[in-house]
């Protein structure tokens, strides 16, 4: 039954991802799908708990409800990331969402993964028969459908901007921490549902609750692995990552194609929430005056931001090539 609780938690996260359409670019629809799915799973678990009178199933329903808190954290983080620039934060708070994404990853590790392992080990020593297994299987089946819809929503959002990129490449290169968390949770949830379904089915067939306990342990380790992978990527974003490889290469190609620029000496990009910071050192062609060069640089910066709307800040430094 503990497995059911884990599944519920994952659902809440998925629904949250889809629940945020009003937040424009900072709110991927995936968060909304996740929130809806998780709420649906929580309702199914409460209904199953009422029907069976199972304390374990009720605990799982509570756990699923708590998982909605993960999505709420993401929503709150997205809202905080939209705060305007201030004297204290002159470039705005766009990267604040990374902090809340890391919190969700840690909750997934400790609340979902570690607790699942603990519960499974506990049931190995204090074996309890699984009652009304068919109810558990039905809830798992509904959870699979809802989680699949949530993952479909996340993948749909990913494919809008990366239609040809593999999921693993996107996972390693994305700069959207909230979508990364949602997709990771959904994938973990579906894999966990498969483990849980097999474990409950074996328990029902054999009457041996060890399978249910081992399923909980397996789900826990799976959650811990996914949460570690997600936390690793989000940590890199918090430390400070460049723009994604394709964006960085496109910006550099755009600048190298400018007639005003003789050569690019150095270029740095920095992802700042949904926006990008670009710093360029370049050797310019000869100009009759410093004012003419400044005007040329202004044109370059304006054209760059027009070609790449995500580039909010451009720091351009004309330079003499160094030996």
PDB file of N, CA and C in Angstrom, residues 56-106:
ATOM      1  N   UNK A  56      -3.398   2.318   5.610  1.00  0.00           N
ATOM      2  CA  UNK A  56      -2.274   2.522   4.700  1.00  0.00           C
ATOM      3  C   UNK A  56      -2.692   3.315   3.469  1.00  0.00           C
ATOM      4  N   UNK A  57      -3.867   2.952   2.932  1.00  0.00           N
ATOM      5  CA  UNK A  57      -4.341   3.668   1.756  1.00  0.00           C
ATOM      6  C   UNK A  57      -4.661   5.111   2.100  1.00  0.00           C
ATOM      7  N   UNK A  58      -5.193   5.352   3.307  1.00  0.00           N
ATOM      8  CA  UNK A  58      -5.467   6.716   3.724  1.00  0.00           C
ATOM      9  C   UNK A  58      -4.169   7.507   3.850  1.00  0.00           C
ATOM     10  N   UNK A  59      -3.139   6.854   4.386  1.00  0.00           N
ATOM     11  CA  UNK A  59      -1.838   7.521   4.498  1.00  0.00           C
ATOM     12  C   UNK A  59      -1.291   7.863   3.117  1.00  0.00           C
ATOM     13  N   UNK A  60      -1.515   6.950   2.162  1.00  0.00           N
ATOM     14  CA  UNK A  60      -1.052   7.213   0.804  1.00  0.00           C
ATOM     15  C   UNK A  60      -1.808   8.384   0.197  1.00  0.00           C
ATOM     16  N   UNK A  61      -3.111   8.496   0.498  1.00  0.00           N
ATOM     17  CA  UNK A  61      -3.900   9.611  -0.013  1.00  0.00           C
ATOM     18  C   UNK A  61      -3.382  10.930   0.559  1.00  0.00           C
ATOM     19  N   UNK A  62      -3.022  10.917   1.837  1.00  0.00           N
ATOM     20  CA  UNK A  62      -2.444  12.114   2.451  1.00  0.00           C
ATOM     21  C   UNK A  62      -1.124  12.452   1.783  1.00  0.00           C
ATOM     22  N   UNK A  63      -0.350  11.402   1.517  1.00  0.00           N
ATOM     23  CA  UNK A  63       0.951  11.602   0.874  1.00  0.00           C
ATOM     24  C   UNK A  63       0.759  12.191  -0.529  1.00  0.00           C
ATOM     25  N   UNK A  64      -0.243  11.715  -1.245  1.00  0.00           N
ATOM     26  CA  UNK A  64      -0.520  12.243  -2.578  1.00  0.00           C
ATOM     27  C   UNK A  64      -0.933  13.700  -2.508  1.00  0.00           C
ATOM     28  N   UNK A  65      -1.739  14.016  -1.517  1.00  0.00           N
ATOM     29  CA  UNK A  65      -2.149  15.408  -1.338  1.00  0.00           C
ATOM     30  C   UNK A  65      -0.939  16.284  -1.039  1.00  0.00           C
ATOM     31  N   UNK A  66      -0.040  15.776  -0.217  1.00  0.00           N
ATOM     32  CA  UNK A  66       1.162  16.534   0.111  1.00  0.00           C
ATOM     33  C   UNK A  66       2.026  16.755  -1.124  1.00  0.00           C
ATOM     34  N   UNK A  67       1.974  15.803  -2.053  1.00  0.00           N
ATOM     35  CA  UNK A  67       2.780  15.939  -3.262  1.00  0.00           C
ATOM     36  C   UNK A  67       2.334  17.136  -4.085  1.00  0.00           C
ATOM     37  N   UNK A  68       1.075  17.504  -3.941  1.00  0.00           N
ATOM     38  CA  UNK A  68       0.611  18.716  -4.626  1.00  0.00           C
ATOM     39  C   UNK A  68       1.413  19.925  -4.152  1.00  0.00           C
ATOM     40  N   UNK A  69       1.909  19.834  -2.925  1.00  0.00           N
ATOM     41  CA  UNK A  69       2.733  20.927  -2.416  1.00  0.00           C
ATOM     42  C   UNK A  69       3.966  21.158  -3.263  1.00  0.00           C
ATOM     43  N   UNK A  70       4.497  20.084  -3.866  1.00  0.00           N
ATOM     44  CA  UNK A  70       5.645  20.253  -4.753  1.00  0.00           C
ATOM     45  C   UNK A  70       5.291  21.161  -5.917  1.00  0.00           C
ATOM     46  N   UNK A  71       4.122  20.937  -6.520  1.00  0.00           N
ATOM     47  CA  UNK A  71       3.720  21.776  -7.639  1.00  0.00           C
ATOM     48  C   UNK A  71       3.457  23.195  -7.181  1.00  0.00           C
ATOM     49  N   UNK A  72       2.868  23.323  -5.988  1.00  0.00           N
ATOM     50  CA  UNK A  72       2.619  24.663  -5.464  1.00  0.00           C
ATOM     51  C   UNK A  72       3.930  25.413  -5.250  1.00  0.00           C
ATOM     52  N   UNK A  73       4.952  24.704  -4.812  1.00  0.00           N
ATOM     53  CA  UNK A  73       6.268  25.330  -4.676  1.00  0.00           C
ATOM     54  C   UNK A  73       6.767  25.846  -6.024  1.00  0.00           C
ATOM     55  N   UNK A  74       6.574  25.057  -7.059  1.00  0.00           N
ATOM     56  CA  UNK A  74       7.002  25.490  -8.390  1.00  0.00           C
ATOM     57  C   UNK A  74       6.206  26.706  -8.843  1.00  0.00           C
ATOM     58  N   UNK A  75       4.914  26.688  -8.597  1.00  0.00           N
ATOM     59  CA  UNK A  75       4.086  27.830  -8.975  1.00  0.00           C
ATOM     60  C   UNK A  75       4.523  29.088  -8.223  1.00  0.00           C
ATOM     61  N   UNK A  76       4.779  28.922  -6.937  1.00  0.00           N
ATOM     62  CA  UNK A  76       5.231  30.067  -6.142  1.00  0.00           C
ATOM     63  C   UNK A  76       6.583  30.565  -6.645  1.00  0.00           C
ATOM     64  N   UNK A  77       7.455  29.624  -6.977  1.00  0.00           N
ATOM     65  CA  UNK A  77       8.758  30.007  -7.500  1.00  0.00           C
ATOM     66  C   UNK A  77       8.650  30.758  -8.815  1.00  0.00           C
ATOM     67  N   UNK A  78       7.740  30.323  -9.680  1.00  0.00           N
ATOM     68  CA  UNK A  78       7.532  31.015 -10.952  1.00  0.00           C
ATOM     69  C   UNK A  78       7.026  32.433 -10.718  1.00  0.00           C
ATOM     70  N   UNK A  79       6.150  32.577  -9.747  1.00  0.00           N
ATOM     71  CA  UNK A  79       5.640  33.913  -9.429  1.00  0.00           C
ATOM     72  C   UNK A  79       6.758  34.796  -8.891  1.00  0.00           C
ATOM     73  N   UNK A  80       7.580  34.251  -8.010  1.00  0.00           N
ATOM     74  CA  UNK A  80       8.688  35.025  -7.463  1.00  0.00           C
ATOM     75  C   UNK A  80       9.680  35.418  -8.561  1.00  0.00           C
ATOM     76  N   UNK A  81       9.864  34.524  -9.528  1.00  0.00           N
ATOM     77  CA  UNK A  81      10.817  34.805 -10.603  1.00  0.00           C
ATOM     78  C   UNK A  81      10.370  35.964 -11.480  1.00  0.00           C
ATOM     79  N   UNK A  82       9.107  36.339 -11.406  1.00  0.00           N
ATOM     80  CA  UNK A  82       8.586  37.421 -12.234  1.00  0.00           C
ATOM     81  C   UNK A  82       8.738  38.777 -11.576  1.00  0.00           C
ATOM     82  N   UNK A  83       9.273  38.829 -10.364  1.00  0.00           N
ATOM     83  CA  UNK A  83       9.426  40.109  -9.692  1.00  0.00           C
ATOM     84  C   UNK A  83      10.338  41.027 -10.504  1.00  0.00           C
ATOM     85  N   UNK A  84      10.026  42.311 -10.573  1.00  0.00           N
ATOM     86  CA  UNK A  84      10.847  43.233 -11.375  1.00  0.00           C
ATOM     87  C   UNK A  84      12.218  43.465 -10.739  1.00  0.00           C
ATOM     88  N   UNK A  85      13.106  44.008 -11.536  1.00  0.00           N
ATOM     89  CA  UNK A  85      14.448  44.320 -11.045  1.00  0.00           C
ATOM     90  C   UNK A  85      14.376  45.388  -9.956  1.00  0.00           C
ATOM     91  N   UNK A  86      15.331  45.328  -9.065  1.00  0.00           N
ATOM     92  CA  UNK A  86      15.395  46.291  -7.970  1.00  0.00           C
ATOM     93  C   UNK A  86      16.854  46.657  -7.723  1.00  0.00           C
ATOM     94  N   UNK A  87      17.075  47.562  -6.785  1.00  0.00           N
ATOM     95  CA  UNK A  87      18.443  47.934  -6.446  1.00  0.00           C
ATOM     96  C   UNK A  87      19.215  46.735  -5.913  1.00  0.00           C
ATOM     97  N   UNK A  88      18.528  45.912  -5.125  1.00  0.00           N
ATOM     98  CA  UNK A  88      19.174  44.727  -4.561  1.00  0.00           C
ATOM     99  C   UNK A  88      19.395  43.658  -5.618  1.00  0.00           C
ATOM    100  N   UNK A  89      18.441  43.510  -6.517  1.00  0.00           N
ATOM    101  CA  UNK A  89      18.537  42.509  -7.579  1.00  0.00           C
ATOM    102  C   UNK A  89      18.387  43.236  -8.926  1.00  0.00           C
ATOM    103  N   UNK A  90      19.443  43.861  -9.398  1.00  0.00           N
ATOM    104  CA  UNK A  90      19.349  44.697 -10.605  1.00  0.00           C
ATOM    105  C   UNK A  90      18.997  43.937 -11.875  1.00  0.00           C
ATOM    106  N   UNK A  91      19.188  42.620 -11.871  1.00  0.00           N
ATOM    107  CA  UNK A  91      18.843  41.828 -13.058  1.00  0.00           C
ATOM    108  C   UNK A  91      17.575  41.015 -12.838  1.00  0.00           C
ATOM    109  N   UNK A  92      16.814  41.376 -11.826  1.00  0.00           N
ATOM    110  CA  UNK A  92      15.569  40.684 -11.554  1.00  0.00           C
ATOM    111  C   UNK A  92      15.785  39.390 -10.789  1.00  0.00           C
ATOM    112  N   UNK A  93      14.710  38.624 -10.639  1.00  0.00           N
ATOM    113  CA  UNK A  93      14.739  37.393  -9.841  1.00  0.00           C
ATOM    114  C   UNK A  93      14.444  36.162 -10.686  1.00  0.00           C
ATOM    115  N   UNK A  94      14.820  36.210 -11.957  1.00  0.00           N
ATOM    116  CA  UNK A  94      14.498  35.117 -12.860  1.00  0.00           C
ATOM    117  C   UNK A  94      15.042  33.770 -12.437  1.00  0.00           C
ATOM    118  N   UNK A  95      16.185  33.777 -11.738  1.00  0.00           N
ATOM    119  CA  UNK A  95      16.792  32.501 -11.352  1.00  0.00           C
ATOM    120  C   UNK A  95      16.228  31.954 -10.048  1.00  0.00           C
ATOM    121  N   UNK A  96      15.276  32.644  -9.444  1.00  0.00           N
ATOM    122  CA  UNK A  96      14.713  32.165  -8.181  1.00  0.00           C
ATOM    123  C   UNK A  96      13.972  30.850  -8.357  1.00  0.00           C
ATOM    124  N   UNK A  97      13.420  30.619  -9.541  1.00  0.00           N
ATOM    125  CA  UNK A  97      12.719  29.366  -9.783  1.00  0.00           C
ATOM    126  C   UNK A  97      13.650  28.176  -9.614  1.00  0.00           C
ATOM    127  N   UNK A  98      14.944  28.372  -9.873  1.00  0.00           N
ATOM    128  CA  UNK A  98      15.898  27.273  -9.708  1.00  0.00           C
ATOM    129  C   UNK A  98      15.975  26.826  -8.252  1.00  0.00           C
ATOM    130  N   UNK A  99      15.882  27.781  -7.329  1.00  0.00           N
ATOM    131  CA  UNK A  99      15.920  27.451  -5.903  1.00  0.00           C
ATOM    132  C   UNK A  99      14.728  26.579  -5.521  1.00  0.00           C
ATOM    133  N   UNK A 100      13.536  26.948  -5.973  1.00  0.00           N
ATOM    134  CA  UNK A 100      12.350  26.165  -5.632  1.00  0.00           C
ATOM    135  C   UNK A 100      12.352  24.814  -6.344  1.00  0.00           C
ATOM    136  N   UNK A 101      12.931  24.767  -7.530  1.00  0.00           N
ATOM    137  CA  UNK A 101      13.055  23.475  -8.210  1.00  0.00           C
ATOM    138  C   UNK A 101      13.969  22.543  -7.429  1.00  0.00           C
ATOM    139  N   UNK A 102      15.038  23.098  -6.848  1.00  0.00           N
ATOM    140  CA  UNK A 102      15.933  22.280  -6.029  1.00  0.00           C
ATOM    141  C   UNK A 102      15.217  21.784  -4.778  1.00  0.00           C
ATOM    142  N   UNK A 103      14.384  22.626  -4.177  1.00  0.00           N
ATOM    143  CA  UNK A 103      13.610  22.192  -3.008  1.00  0.00           C
ATOM    144  C   UNK A 103      12.712  21.013  -3.359  1.00  0.00           C
ATOM    145  N   UNK A 104      12.055  21.093  -4.508  1.00  0.00           N
ATOM    146  CA  UNK A 104      11.175  20.001  -4.930  1.00  0.00           C
ATOM    147  C   UNK A 104      11.978  18.726  -5.147  1.00  0.00           C
ATOM    148  N   UNK A 105      13.170  18.852  -5.759  1.00  0.00           N
ATOM    149  CA  UNK A 105      14.010  17.678  -5.981  1.00  0.00           C
ATOM    150  C   UNK A 105      14.422  17.047  -4.651  1.00  0.00           C
ATOM    151  N   UNK A 106      14.731  17.869  -3.660  1.00  0.00           N
ATOM    152  CA  UNK A 106      15.117  17.345  -2.348  1.00  0.00           C
ATOM    153  C   UNK A 106      13.931  16.683  -1.653  1.00  0.00           C
TER     154      UNK A 106
END
